[in-house]
Every structure is written in C-alpha cells, then in structure tokens.
C-alpha cells in the first residue's frame, strides 16, 4: 500500500488520473480544503468520483465549482450548514412537548421536595430560638400548598396541560406524515410498524441538499438574475453543462456511488467521455445485469443527477432512504427503489474508476489513521455523537481495506488524510478537542485539508516529479 510518507512515489500528467472522494458528514469540509489546494496547484484530474458526502465535492469539482465549497460565502462556511443532519422538525416539536409534559408531571414532586427543605429550615430556626419566625415561615408555605392543591388549581390544571402537550407531540408527527404523503411524489408500501412509520428516521438531509442546490444554481446561472428551477430541472442543466464541456479545462468526468437497498447491490451513476463510456457500461458482471447497477448520466440516467446526490448523502438508519423511480425502459421497469449510502463502499468505487480507465488515483478521506496505544479519548454519551463515532470508525476501516486491496491495481495510488481529526461526521456545530484542549470547528478543518494537500501530495509528489513532468509535457 502506498502511504503519504512514501519517498519514491511518482506522478505523471500523462496517465489518466482519478480523484476519489470518500467520507460522511463533516468530512466534506476537509474535502473542500484539499480541492482548493489541488486547484491552486493545477493538478490535472480527468475523473472525479465520490461516495457519501464526497459525492457533493465530486459534483462541484467536475464543473470547476470548488470555490462554491471553500469560499468565504461557500457551502461549508455558510451559517446554515451548522444545522446539517439536524433532528427532523416534527421530532423536535414532539420531543419538546414530551419534555414539557414530564416537567409538568414533576411539579408535585418538586413542591414536595421544597416542603422538605422548608421543614428543615423551620427546624433549624427553631433550634436557634427563632420560634416565631419558624412558625410564620412554615405556616406561609403550608397556606401556599393548600392554595395550589385546591380542586380548581394544580389537580385540574396539570393533567390538562399534560394531555395538551401529548396531543401536540402526536399532532406534530401526524402532520409530518400527512404532509409527506401529500407532497412526496414517490411512495413505497410499508408493512406493519405503524408507530415507527409515524416517528420516522431521526435526522434529515434537507439542509445539506438545499444548500447544495443553492450553490450549484449560483454556479450555473452566473450573474444572471434567474429564479432557481426545480431540482430535477437543475440536475438536467448540470448534466447539459458538463456533457458539453467534459474534457475542457476545469471540466471532468464524474461518478457517484450509492447502494440500492431493494436490489441489495451498489449502483453507479456516471458521465464519462466517449473513449471510456462504452467499455464502462458494457462491463461484464456475475449476474449479467450491468444495466441494473450502472446508469449513464448522459443517457437514460440524466434525470437522476440529484437522485444520486441525495442517495449518497443519506446515512443508513439515521435518515430515511431516498426513493428513486427508475426508467420504465430500463431493467427495473419503472420500479421505485430505496437508495442510501454504504460506508464500506470505497473499495467498490475504486474498482469502478479502474474500469473507467483510471491509471493513477488520488484518494481523499477525512478519516485519521488507526489509533495507537495511549490514544484513547472520552466516549460520546449523546446519540449523534455515538452515531458519529461509529460512522467515523467504519470509514477508517473501509479506507484501510480499500487501500490494501487496491495496491498494485494502479500505476500510482496516493492518499491524502488528516493525522488528527476531532470532528465526528455529525459535529457540524464544532466539538471540543481533548488533545489540544480547545474548541474545533469546520473552518479549521477546511484549513487542515488545504495544508495536508500541500504537505502530503503537492510538495512531496508534484514538486518532486517536476522534472519528470516537464519531460513528459515537452
């Protein structure tokens, strides 16, 4: 396996180069920093492939739009990104309503606890010969308790407020389900589990997809004051722009990978040049159904650009799978399938870029190297933190396996990764770094990616290969 510290690596501008971007959640900020460094260094890339949040970076990098990711007003520095993969709004409303109900039910216990404290203070005042004050103090509290527990006060008000809070929670969930059924053009039948259908997945990808749509439209429209189209139309405009310019400076072939839960197989969405397109989509597979897993974005799959992105951004279990209706003329005959990301699919993505003709590959990941002894840190107790720890561990393990199994497949295999990354995949609002004893935010992760790209790839590889590159170009 080629590591970032290997001194004998060589890079050639003559070989077909693929940039493979992998990761989940906040890894996109690290990707943005690396893309900025590669852009400044003028690194020649022919194909950009991505999975997970890497699909977002691949989409922008393919049309020379990386500045929309790392810029001062770009996606990863926008205030709205702090709410990425946040709790779904109905769940937040229902959760706060249930918290309010629990607080209301705890009011009698709180008053009882206050009564114990008052009695203790009264006894203390009596011991220091302040009998009059003690009697008046306890009598005043007793009168207050009597007034609060009259039949028309707390015994009546609290149950009503508790029932109201519970109804608000149920109403928020029911309204969310009804709205989704009315507005969502695609549906799938659901058997059993009515309560879980009402609750749904805890997290939402809406913020990330909305911000990606805004930045992509700003990139495509330029300075023209044109209203944003629908996502389907925006996807078609993106494909038209890329298909007309692929191979031109700044424009690259693109490949996105997701997982089809219903077919139980990975699916690839790709737009390739004519040289490699036919060979890629005609690749023989074990079951002989290449068309069922490979979709040409320049052909029948041109309607699925944003479907591919949304599926890549979908975290298994934590978010609802993205529904995709395949073309009626395809092998799935118009079926609607559930798609999501698969954290361990990096090896499959490297396999696909090899089929697409890549001869040297730059792998970009925000997963730090495996831990060594005496590097344990405190575990996360919150749900998002625990989920992030597992996702981060899965990404790191998948990266190690993919790099090991791909050794020898390419003429050059380069890896850019951080030596330390305290941000979990879901820590969009930042976190506390135990090693440096300070807060750590997305903006710093962008800068870390920029620095790592120069330190691990541009300076030791591109600069060291300068003489060789000059000879090739001459």
CSV table of C-alpha atoms in Angstrom, one decimal:
chain,number,residue,atom,x,y,z
A,1,UNK,CA,0.0,0.0,0.0
A,2,UNK,CA,1.3,3.5,-0.9
A,3,UNK,CA,1.3,5.7,2.1
A,4,UNK,CA,1.5,9.5,2.3
A,5,UNK,CA,5.1,9.3,3.5
A,6,UNK,CA,6.5,7.0,0.7
A,7,UNK,CA,9.5,8.9,-0.7
A,8,UNK,CA,9.7,7.1,-4.0
A,9,UNK,CA,6.2,7.9,-5.4
A,10,UNK,CA,6.0,9.4,-8.8
A,11,UNK,CA,3.2,11.3,-10.5
A,12,UNK,CA,2.7,11.6,-14.2
A,13,UNK,CA,0.5,14.1,-16.1
A,14,UNK,CA,0.4,11.6,-19.0
A,15,UNK,CA,-1.6,9.0,-17.1
A,16,UNK,CA,-5.4,9.2,-16.7
A,17,UNK,CA,-5.9,10.4,-13.2
A,18,UNK,CA,-9.0,9.9,-10.9
A,19,UNK,CA,-9.8,11.8,-7.7
A,20,UNK,CA,-11.8,9.6,-5.4
A,21,UNK,CA,-13.5,11.4,-2.5
A,22,UNK,CA,-14.9,9.4,0.4
A,23,UNK,CA,-16.4,10.2,3.8
A,24,UNK,CA,-19.5,11.1,5.7
A,25,UNK,CA,-20.9,14.4,7.1
A,26,UNK,CA,-18.3,16.9,8.2
A,27,UNK,CA,-15.6,15.2,6.0
A,28,UNK,CA,-16.9,17.4,3.3
A,29,UNK,CA,-15.2,20.4,4.9
A,30,UNK,CA,-11.9,18.6,4.7
A,31,UNK,CA,-12.5,17.7,1.1
A,32,UNK,CA,-13.1,21.4,0.3
A,33,UNK,CA,-9.7,22.4,1.7
A,34,UNK,CA,-8.0,19.7,-0.3
A,35,UNK,CA,-9.8,20.6,-3.5
A,36,UNK,CA,-8.7,24.2,-3.1
A,37,UNK,CA,-5.1,23.2,-2.8
A,38,UNK,CA,-5.3,20.9,-5.9
A,39,UNK,CA,-7.0,23.7,-7.8
A,40,UNK,CA,-4.3,26.2,-6.9
A,41,UNK,CA,-1.5,23.7,-7.8
A,42,UNK,CA,-3.1,23.0,-11.2
A,43,UNK,CA,-3.2,19.2,-10.6
A,44,UNK,CA,-4.6,17.5,-13.7
A,45,UNK,CA,-7.6,15.3,-12.9
A,46,UNK,CA,-9.6,13.5,-15.6
A,47,UNK,CA,-12.3,11.8,-13.4
A,48,UNK,CA,-13.9,12.8,-10.1
A,49,UNK,CA,-15.7,10.0,-8.1
A,50,UNK,CA,-17.4,10.2,-4.8
A,51,UNK,CA,-19.4,8.4,-2.2
A,52,UNK,CA,-21.2,9.7,0.9
A,53,UNK,CA,-20.5,13.4,1.4
A,54,UNK,CA,-17.7,13.0,-1.2
A,55,UNK,CA,-20.4,12.9,-3.9
A,56,UNK,CA,-21.1,16.6,-3.1
A,57,UNK,CA,-17.4,17.5,-3.6
A,58,UNK,CA,-17.3,15.4,-6.8
A,59,UNK,CA,-20.3,17.2,-8.3
A,60,UNK,CA,-18.8,20.7,-7.8
A,61,UNK,CA,-15.2,19.7,-8.7
A,62,UNK,CA,-16.5,18.2,-12.0
A,63,UNK,CA,-17.7,21.6,-13.3
A,64,UNK,CA,-14.8,23.6,-11.8
A,65,UNK,CA,-17.1,24.9,-9.0
A,66,UNK,CA,-14.9,24.0,-6.0
A,67,UNK,CA,-14.8,27.7,-4.9
A,68,UNK,CA,-18.5,27.3,-4.0
A,69,UNK,CA,-17.4,24.9,-1.3
A,70,UNK,CA,-14.3,26.6,0.2
A,71,UNK,CA,-15.1,30.3,-0.5
A,72,UNK,CA,-15.8,32.8,2.3
A,73,UNK,CA,-19.5,32.5,1.4
A,74,UNK,CA,-19.3,28.9,0.2
A,75,UNK,CA,-21.3,26.0,1.4
A,76,UNK,CA,-19.0,24.8,4.2
A,77,UNK,CA,-18.7,28.3,5.6
A,78,UNK,CA,-22.4,29.2,5.4
A,79,UNK,CA,-24.2,29.6,8.8
A,80,UNK,CA,-27.0,27.2,7.7
A,81,UNK,CA,-24.6,24.3,7.4
A,82,UNK,CA,-24.4,24.2,11.2
A,83,UNK,CA,-27.9,22.6,11.1
A,84,UNK,CA,-26.9,19.9,8.7
A,85,UNK,CA,-28.2,16.4,9.5
A,86,UNK,CA,-30.2,18.0,12.3
A,87,UNK,CA,-33.2,16.4,14.1
A,88,UNK,CA,-36.3,16.5,11.9
A,89,UNK,CA,-38.6,19.4,12.9
A,90,UNK,CA,-41.6,17.2,13.8
A,91,UNK,CA,-39.4,15.2,16.1
A,92,UNK,CA,-38.0,18.4,17.8
A,93,UNK,CA,-41.6,19.6,18.4
A,94,UNK,CA,-42.7,16.3,19.7
A,95,UNK,CA,-39.6,16.0,21.8
A,96,UNK,CA,-40.0,19.4,23.5
A,97,UNK,CA,-43.7,18.7,24.0
A,98,UNK,CA,-43.0,15.5,25.8
A,99,UNK,CA,-40.3,17.2,27.9
A,100,UNK,CA,-42.9,19.8,28.9
A,101,UNK,CA,-45.3,17.0,29.8
A,102,UNK,CA,-42.6,15.4,32.0
A,103,UNK,CA,-41.8,18.7,33.7
A,104,UNK,CA,-45.5,19.3,34.4
A,105,UNK,CA,-45.9,15.8,36.0
A,106,UNK,CA,-42.8,16.5,38.1
A,107,UNK,CA,-44.3,19.7,39.6
A,108,UNK,CA,-46.0,17.9,42.6
A,109,UNK,CA,-42.7,16.1,43.4
A,110,UNK,CA,-40.8,19.4,43.2
A,111,UNK,CA,-43.3,21.0,45.6
A,112,UNK,CA,-42.9,18.0,47.9
A,113,UNK,CA,-39.1,18.5,47.8
A,114,UNK,CA,-39.5,22.2,48.6
A,115,UNK,CA,-41.7,21.2,51.5
A,116,UNK,CA,-39.0,19.0,52.9
A,117,UNK,CA,-36.5,21.9,52.6
A,118,UNK,CA,-38.9,24.3,54.3
A,119,UNK,CA,-39.4,21.9,57.1
A,120,UNK,CA,-35.7,21.5,57.6
A,121,UNK,CA,-35.2,25.3,57.6
A,122,UNK,CA,-38.1,25.7,60.1
A,123,UNK,CA,-36.5,23.2,62.4
A,124,UNK,CA,-33.1,25.0,62.1
A,125,UNK,CA,-34.8,28.3,63.0
A,126,UNK,CA,-36.5,26.7,66.0
A,127,UNK,CA,-33.1,25.3,67.2
A,128,UNK,CA,-31.6,28.8,67.3
A,129,UNK,CA,-34.6,30.1,69.3
A,130,UNK,CA,-36.3,31.9,66.4
A,131,UNK,CA,-39.6,30.2,67.1
A,132,UNK,CA,-41.8,33.0,65.8
A,133,UNK,CA,-40.0,33.2,62.5
A,134,UNK,CA,-40.0,29.4,62.1
A,135,UNK,CA,-43.7,29.2,62.8
A,136,UNK,CA,-44.6,32.0,60.4
A,137,UNK,CA,-42.3,30.6,57.7
A,138,UNK,CA,-43.7,27.1,57.8
A,139,UNK,CA,-47.3,28.4,58.1
A,140,UNK,CA,-46.9,30.6,55.0
A,141,UNK,CA,-45.6,27.6,52.9
A,142,UNK,CA,-48.4,25.4,54.2
A,143,UNK,CA,-51.0,28.0,53.1
A,144,UNK,CA,-49.4,28.2,49.7
A,145,UNK,CA,-49.5,24.4,49.3
A,146,UNK,CA,-53.2,24.4,50.3
A,147,UNK,CA,-54.0,27.0,47.7
A,148,UNK,CA,-52.1,25.2,45.0
A,149,UNK,CA,-53.7,21.9,45.6
A,150,UNK,CA,-57.3,23.1,45.8
A,151,UNK,CA,-59.6,21.1,43.3
A,152,UNK,CA,-59.6,24.0,40.9
A,153,UNK,CA,-55.8,24.6,40.8
A,154,UNK,CA,-53.0,22.1,40.2
A,155,UNK,CA,-55.0,18.9,40.4
A,156,UNK,CA,-57.1,20.2,37.4
A,157,UNK,CA,-54.6,22.3,35.5
A,158,UNK,CA,-51.6,19.9,35.4
A,159,UNK,CA,-53.5,16.9,33.9
A,160,UNK,CA,-55.0,19.2,31.2
A,161,UNK,CA,-51.6,20.7,30.3
A,162,UNK,CA,-50.0,17.2,30.2
A,163,UNK,CA,-52.7,15.9,27.8
A,164,UNK,CA,-52.3,19.1,25.7
A,165,UNK,CA,-48.5,18.5,25.4
A,166,UNK,CA,-49.0,14.9,24.4
A,167,UNK,CA,-51.6,15.9,21.8
A,168,UNK,CA,-49.2,18.5,20.4
A,169,UNK,CA,-46.5,15.8,20.1
A,170,UNK,CA,-48.8,13.3,18.4
A,171,UNK,CA,-50.2,16.1,16.1
A,172,UNK,CA,-46.8,17.2,15.0
A,173,UNK,CA,-45.8,13.6,14.0
A,174,UNK,CA,-49.2,13.0,12.3
A,175,UNK,CA,-49.0,16.3,10.4
A,176,UNK,CA,-45.5,15.5,9.3
A,177,UNK,CA,-46.6,12.1,8.0
A,178,UNK,CA,-49.6,13.6,6.2
A,179,UNK,CA,-47.6,16.3,4.6
A,180,UNK,CA,-45.0,13.8,3.4
A,181,UNK,CA,-47.7,11.7,1.9
A,182,UNK,CA,-49.3,14.6,0.1
A,183,UNK,CA,-46.1,16.4,-1.2
A,184,UNK,CA,-43.8,13.4,-1.9
A,185,UNK,CA,-44.3,12.3,-5.5
A,186,UNK,CA,-42.9,8.8,-4.7
A,187,UNK,CA,-44.1,6.3,-2.1
A,188,UNK,CA,-43.4,2.8,-1.1
A,189,UNK,CA,-45.7,0.4,0.7
A,190,UNK,CA,-45.0,-0.2,4.3
A,191,UNK,CA,-45.9,-3.3,6.2
A,192,UNK,CA,-46.6,-3.2,10.0
A,193,UNK,CA,-44.7,-0.8,12.3
A,194,UNK,CA,-47.3,1.9,12.2
A,195,UNK,CA,-45.8,3.7,15.2
A,196,UNK,CA,-42.3,3.7,13.7
A,197,UNK,CA,-43.8,5.0,10.4
A,198,UNK,CA,-45.3,7.8,12.4
A,199,UNK,CA,-42.0,8.7,14.1
A,200,UNK,CA,-39.7,8.2,11.1
A,201,UNK,CA,-35.9,8.5,10.9
A,202,UNK,CA,-34.4,10.9,13.5
A,203,UNK,CA,-32.2,13.0,11.2
A,204,UNK,CA,-32.8,14.9,8.0
A,205,UNK,CA,-30.6,15.7,4.9
A,206,UNK,CA,-32.8,18.6,3.8
A,207,UNK,CA,-30.3,21.3,4.9
A,208,UNK,CA,-27.4,19.8,3.0
A,209,UNK,CA,-29.3,19.2,-0.2
A,210,UNK,CA,-30.9,22.7,-0.1
A,211,UNK,CA,-27.6,24.4,0.4
A,212,UNK,CA,-26.0,22.3,-2.4
A,213,UNK,CA,-28.9,23.2,-4.7
A,214,UNK,CA,-28.5,26.9,-4.0
A,215,UNK,CA,-24.7,26.9,-4.5
A,216,UNK,CA,-25.0,24.8,-7.7
A,217,UNK,CA,-27.6,27.1,-9.2
A,218,UNK,CA,-25.4,30.2,-8.3
A,219,UNK,CA,-22.6,28.5,-10.1
A,220,UNK,CA,-24.6,27.6,-13.2
A,221,UNK,CA,-26.5,30.9,-13.6
A,222,UNK,CA,-23.5,33.1,-13.1
A,223,UNK,CA,-24.5,36.7,-12.7
A,224,UNK,CA,-27.9,36.3,-14.4
A,225,UNK,CA,-30.8,37.1,-12.0
A,226,UNK,CA,-32.8,34.0,-12.9
A,227,UNK,CA,-35.1,32.2,-10.4
A,228,UNK,CA,-34.0,28.8,-9.3
A,229,UNK,CA,-35.6,25.9,-11.1
A,230,UNK,CA,-36.8,22.6,-9.6
A,231,UNK,CA,-34.1,20.1,-8.5
A,232,UNK,CA,-35.0,17.9,-11.5
A,233,UNK,CA,-34.5,20.7,-13.9
A,234,UNK,CA,-31.3,21.9,-12.1
A,235,UNK,CA,-29.9,18.4,-12.5
A,236,UNK,CA,-30.7,18.4,-16.2
A,237,UNK,CA,-28.9,21.8,-16.6
A,238,UNK,CA,-25.9,20.5,-14.7
A,239,UNK,CA,-25.7,17.4,-17.0
A,240,UNK,CA,-26.0,19.6,-20.1
A,241,UNK,CA,-23.3,21.9,-18.9
A,242,UNK,CA,-20.9,19.0,-18.0
A,243,UNK,CA,-21.7,16.9,-21.1
A,244,UNK,CA,-21.0,19.9,-23.4
A,245,UNK,CA,-17.7,20.8,-21.8
A,246,UNK,CA,-16.3,17.5,-20.4
A,247,UNK,CA,-12.6,17.2,-21.3
A,248,UNK,CA,-12.2,21.0,-21.4
A,249,UNK,CA,-10.0,22.7,-18.8
A,250,UNK,CA,-11.7,22.7,-15.4
A,251,UNK,CA,-14.4,20.1,-16.5
A,252,UNK,CA,-14.0,16.5,-15.6
A,253,UNK,CA,-15.9,13.2,-15.9
A,254,UNK,CA,-18.0,12.4,-12.8
A,255,UNK,CA,-19.0,9.2,-11.0
A,256,UNK,CA,-21.2,8.8,-7.9
A,257,UNK,CA,-21.8,5.6,-5.9
A,258,UNK,CA,-24.9,4.7,-3.8
A,259,UNK,CA,-26.5,1.5,-2.5
A,260,UNK,CA,-29.8,0.1,-3.7
A,261,UNK,CA,-31.5,-1.4,-0.6
A,262,UNK,CA,-34.1,-3.3,-2.6
A,263,UNK,CA,-31.8,-4.8,-5.1
A,264,UNK,CA,-29.1,-5.3,-2.4
A,265,UNK,CA,-26.4,-4.0,-4.7
A,266,UNK,CA,-24.3,-0.9,-5.3
A,267,UNK,CA,-25.4,1.4,-8.1
A,268,UNK,CA,-23.1,3.7,-10.1
A,269,UNK,CA,-24.2,7.0,-11.8
A,270,UNK,CA,-21.5,8.2,-14.2
A,271,UNK,CA,-20.9,10.6,-17.0
A,272,UNK,CA,-17.8,9.6,-19.0
A,273,UNK,CA,-16.1,10.7,-22.2
A,274,UNK,CA,-16.7,8.7,-25.4
A,275,UNK,CA,-13.3,6.9,-25.0
A,276,UNK,CA,-14.3,5.0,-21.9
A,277,UNK,CA,-18.1,5.2,-21.9
A,278,UNK,CA,-18.9,2.1,-23.9
A,279,UNK,CA,-16.4,-0.1,-22.1
A,280,UNK,CA,-17.6,1.1,-18.7
A,281,UNK,CA,-21.3,0.5,-19.2
A,282,UNK,CA,-20.7,-2.8,-21.1
A,283,UNK,CA,-18.5,-4.3,-18.3
A,284,UNK,CA,-19.4,-7.9,-17.7
A,285,UNK,CA,-20.7,-8.8,-14.2
A,286,UNK,CA,-21.5,-12.0,-12.4
A,287,UNK,CA,-25.3,-11.9,-12.9
A,288,UNK,CA,-25.1,-10.3,-16.4
A,289,UNK,CA,-27.1,-7.3,-15.4
A,290,UNK,CA,-24.7,-4.4,-15.7
A,291,UNK,CA,-27.6,-2.1,-16.7
A,292,UNK,CA,-29.2,-2.7,-13.3
A,293,UNK,CA,-26.3,-1.2,-11.4
A,294,UNK,CA,-24.7,1.3,-13.9
A,295,UNK,CA,-26.6,4.4,-15.1
A,296,UNK,CA,-25.3,6.7,-17.8
A,297,UNK,CA,-26.0,10.3,-16.7
A,298,UNK,CA,-25.5,11.4,-20.3
A,299,UNK,CA,-28.2,8.9,-21.5
A,300,UNK,CA,-31.3,7.4,-19.8
A,301,UNK,CA,-29.9,8.3,-16.3
A,302,UNK,CA,-29.8,12.1,-17.0
A,303,UNK,CA,-32.9,12.6,-14.8
A,304,UNK,CA,-31.1,11.1,-11.8
A,305,UNK,CA,-28.3,13.5,-11.1
A,306,UNK,CA,-29.9,14.8,-7.9
A,307,UNK,CA,-31.2,11.4,-7.0
A,308,UNK,CA,-27.6,10.2,-7.0
A,309,UNK,CA,-26.5,13.1,-4.8
A,310,UNK,CA,-29.5,12.7,-2.4
A,311,UNK,CA,-28.9,8.9,-2.1
A,312,UNK,CA,-25.2,9.5,-1.4
A,313,UNK,CA,-26.0,11.9,1.4
A,314,UNK,CA,-28.4,9.5,3.1
A,315,UNK,CA,-26.9,7.9,6.2
A,316,UNK,CA,-28.2,4.4,6.8
A,317,UNK,CA,-30.8,4.1,9.7
A,318,UNK,CA,-30.3,7.7,10.8
A,319,UNK,CA,-32.1,9.2,7.8
A,320,UNK,CA,-34.9,8.0,5.6
A,321,UNK,CA,-33.7,6.3,2.4
A,322,UNK,CA,-34.1,8.3,-0.8
A,323,UNK,CA,-36.7,7.0,-3.2
A,324,UNK,CA,-35.8,6.7,-6.9
A,325,UNK,CA,-38.1,5.7,-9.7
A,326,UNK,CA,-36.1,4.1,-12.4
A,327,UNK,CA,-37.0,4.5,-16.1
A,328,UNK,CA,-39.7,2.2,-17.5
A,329,UNK,CA,-37.4,1.2,-20.4
A,330,UNK,CA,-34.7,0.0,-18.1
A,331,UNK,CA,-34.2,-3.3,-16.4
A,332,UNK,CA,-36.2,-2.2,-13.3
A,333,UNK,CA,-39.3,-1.5,-15.4
A,334,UNK,CA,-40.3,1.7,-13.6
A,335,UNK,CA,-39.9,0.4,-10.1
A,336,UNK,CA,-39.3,2.7,-7.1
A,337,UNK,CA,-36.3,1.7,-5.1
A,338,UNK,CA,-34.8,2.9,-1.8
A,339,UNK,CA,-31.3,4.2,-2.1
A,340,UNK,CA,-28.7,5.2,0.6
A,341,UNK,CA,-25.0,5.5,1.2
A,342,UNK,CA,-22.9,2.4,2.2
A,343,UNK,CA,-20.0,3.4,4.4
A,344,UNK,CA,-17.9,0.4,3.2
A,345,UNK,CA,-18.2,1.0,-0.5
A,346,UNK,CA,-14.9,2.7,-1.1
A,347,UNK,CA,-13.3,-0.5,-2.4
A,348,UNK,CA,-16.2,-0.8,-4.9
A,349,UNK,CA,-15.7,2.8,-6.0
A,350,UNK,CA,-12.0,2.2,-6.7
A,351,UNK,CA,-13.0,-0.8,-8.7
A,352,UNK,CA,-15.3,1.2,-10.8
A,353,UNK,CA,-12.8,4.0,-11.5
A,354,UNK,CA,-10.4,1.3,-12.6
A,355,UNK,CA,-13.0,0.1,-15.1
A,356,UNK,CA,-13.4,3.7,-16.2
A,357,UNK,CA,-9.8,3.7,-17.3
A,358,UNK,CA,-8.1,5.4,-14.3
A,359,UNK,CA,-4.3,4.7,-14.2
A,360,UNK,CA,-3.4,6.7,-11.1
A,361,UNK,CA,-5.7,7.6,-8.3
A,362,UNK,CA,-5.7,10.2,-5.6
A,363,UNK,CA,-7.9,9.1,-2.6
A,364,UNK,CA,-9.2,11.9,-0.4
A,365,UNK,CA,-10.5,11.0,3.1
A,366,UNK,CA,-11.1,12.8,6.4
A,367,UNK,CA,-10.6,9.6,8.4
A,368,UNK,CA,-7.4,9.8,10.5
A,369,UNK,CA,-5.0,6.8,10.7
A,370,UNK,CA,-5.8,3.9,13.1
A,371,UNK,CA,-5.3,4.6,16.7
A,372,UNK,CA,-2.2,3.5,18.6
A,373,UNK,CA,-1.8,2.7,22.3
A,374,UNK,CA,-2.3,5.6,24.8
A,375,UNK,CA,-4.5,7.5,22.4
A,376,UNK,CA,-7.9,6.7,23.9
A,377,UNK,CA,-10.3,9.6,24.4
A,378,UNK,CA,-13.6,10.0,26.2
A,379,UNK,CA,-16.6,8.4,24.5
A,380,UNK,CA,-19.6,10.3,23.5
A,381,UNK,CA,-22.8,10.0,25.5
A,382,UNK,CA,-25.2,11.8,23.1
A,383,UNK,CA,-27.0,9.9,20.4
A,384,UNK,CA,-25.5,12.0,17.5
A,385,UNK,CA,-22.0,11.7,19.0
A,386,UNK,CA,-22.3,7.9,19.3
A,387,UNK,CA,-23.6,7.5,15.8
A,388,UNK,CA,-20.8,9.7,14.5
A,389,UNK,CA,-18.2,7.7,16.3
A,390,UNK,CA,-19.4,4.5,14.6
A,391,UNK,CA,-19.6,6.1,11.2
A,392,UNK,CA,-16.1,7.5,11.6
A,393,UNK,CA,-14.7,4.1,12.7
A,394,UNK,CA,-16.4,2.4,9.7
A,395,UNK,CA,-15.0,5.0,7.2
A,396,UNK,CA,-11.5,4.5,8.7
A,397,UNK,CA,-11.7,0.7,8.5
A,398,UNK,CA,-13.1,0.8,4.9
A,399,UNK,CA,-10.3,3.1,3.8
A,400,UNK,CA,-7.6,0.8,5.2
A,401,UNK,CA,-9.2,-2.3,3.4
A,402,UNK,CA,-9.7,-0.4,0.1
A,403,UNK,CA,-6.1,0.9,0.0
A,404,UNK,CA,-4.7,-2.5,0.9
A,405,UNK,CA,-6.8,-4.4,-1.8
A,406,UNK,CA,-6.1,-1.7,-4.5
A,407,UNK,CA,-2.3,-1.8,-4.1
A,408,UNK,CA,-0.8,-2.8,-7.5
A,409,UNK,CA,-4.0,-2.1,-9.4
A,410,UNK,CA,-2.9,1.4,-10.4
A,411,UNK,CA,0.3,2.9,-11.6
A,412,UNK,CA,0.0,5.4,-8.8
A,413,UNK,CA,-2.1,5.3,-5.7
A,414,UNK,CA,-1.9,8.4,-3.4
A,415,UNK,CA,-3.7,9.1,-0.2
A,416,UNK,CA,-4.5,12.4,1.5
A,417,UNK,CA,-5.9,12.2,5.0
A,418,UNK,CA,-5.5,14.1,8.3
A,419,UNK,CA,-3.2,12.9,11.0
A,420,UNK,CA,-5.8,14.0,13.6
A,421,UNK,CA,-9.5,15.0,13.1
A,422,UNK,CA,-11.5,15.6,16.3
A,423,UNK,CA,-14.7,16.4,14.4
A,424,UNK,CA,-17.1,13.5,14.2
A,425,UNK,CA,-19.2,13.0,11.0
A,426,UNK,CA,-22.2,14.8,12.6
A,427,UNK,CA,-20.4,17.6,14.5
A,428,UNK,CA,-21.4,20.4,12.2
A,429,UNK,CA,-21.5,22.9,15.0
A,430,UNK,CA,-18.0,22.0,16.1
A,431,UNK,CA,-16.7,20.0,19.1
A,432,UNK,CA,-14.2,20.0,21.9
A,433,UNK,CA,-10.7,18.6,21.0
A,434,UNK,CA,-9.3,16.8,24.1
A,435,UNK,CA,-5.8,16.6,22.6
A,436,UNK,CA,-5.4,20.4,22.2
A,437,UNK,CA,-7.9,21.3,25.0
A,438,UNK,CA,-9.9,23.8,22.8
A,439,UNK,CA,-12.9,24.0,20.6
A,440,UNK,CA,-12.6,22.8,17.0
A,441,UNK,CA,-14.8,24.0,14.1
A,442,UNK,CA,-15.5,23.3,10.4
A,443,UNK,CA,-13.5,26.3,9.3
A,444,UNK,CA,-10.3,24.9,10.8
A,445,UNK,CA,-11.0,21.5,9.2
A,446,UNK,CA,-11.0,23.2,5.8
A,447,UNK,CA,-7.7,24.8,6.6
A,448,UNK,CA,-6.3,21.4,7.7
A,449,UNK,CA,-7.3,19.9,4.4
A,450,UNK,CA,-5.6,22.7,2.5
A,451,UNK,CA,-2.4,22.2,4.5
A,452,UNK,CA,-2.4,18.4,4.3
A,453,UNK,CA,-2.8,18.5,0.5
A,454,UNK,CA,0.4,20.5,0.2
A,455,UNK,CA,2.3,18.6,2.8
A,456,UNK,CA,1.3,15.1,1.7
A,457,UNK,CA,0.8,15.3,-2.0
A,458,UNK,CA,1.7,18.6,-3.8
A,459,UNK,CA,5.1,19.3,-2.2
A,460,UNK,CA,6.4,15.7,-2.0
A,461,UNK,CA,4.8,14.3,-5.1
A,462,UNK,CA,4.0,17.0,-7.6
A,463,UNK,CA,7.1,19.1,-6.8
A,464,UNK,CA,9.4,16.0,-6.7
A,465,UNK,CA,8.1,14.9,-10.1
A,466,UNK,CA,8.6,18.3,-11.6
A,467,UNK,CA,11.5,17.4,-13.8
A,468,UNK,CA,9.7,14.3,-15.0
A,469,UNK,CA,6.5,16.2,-15.7
A,470,UNK,CA,8.4,18.7,-17.7
A,471,UNK,CA,10.0,16.0,-19.9
A,472,UNK,CA,6.6,14.4,-20.4
A,473,UNK,CA,5.0,17.7,-21.4
A,474,UNK,CA,7.9,18.6,-23.8
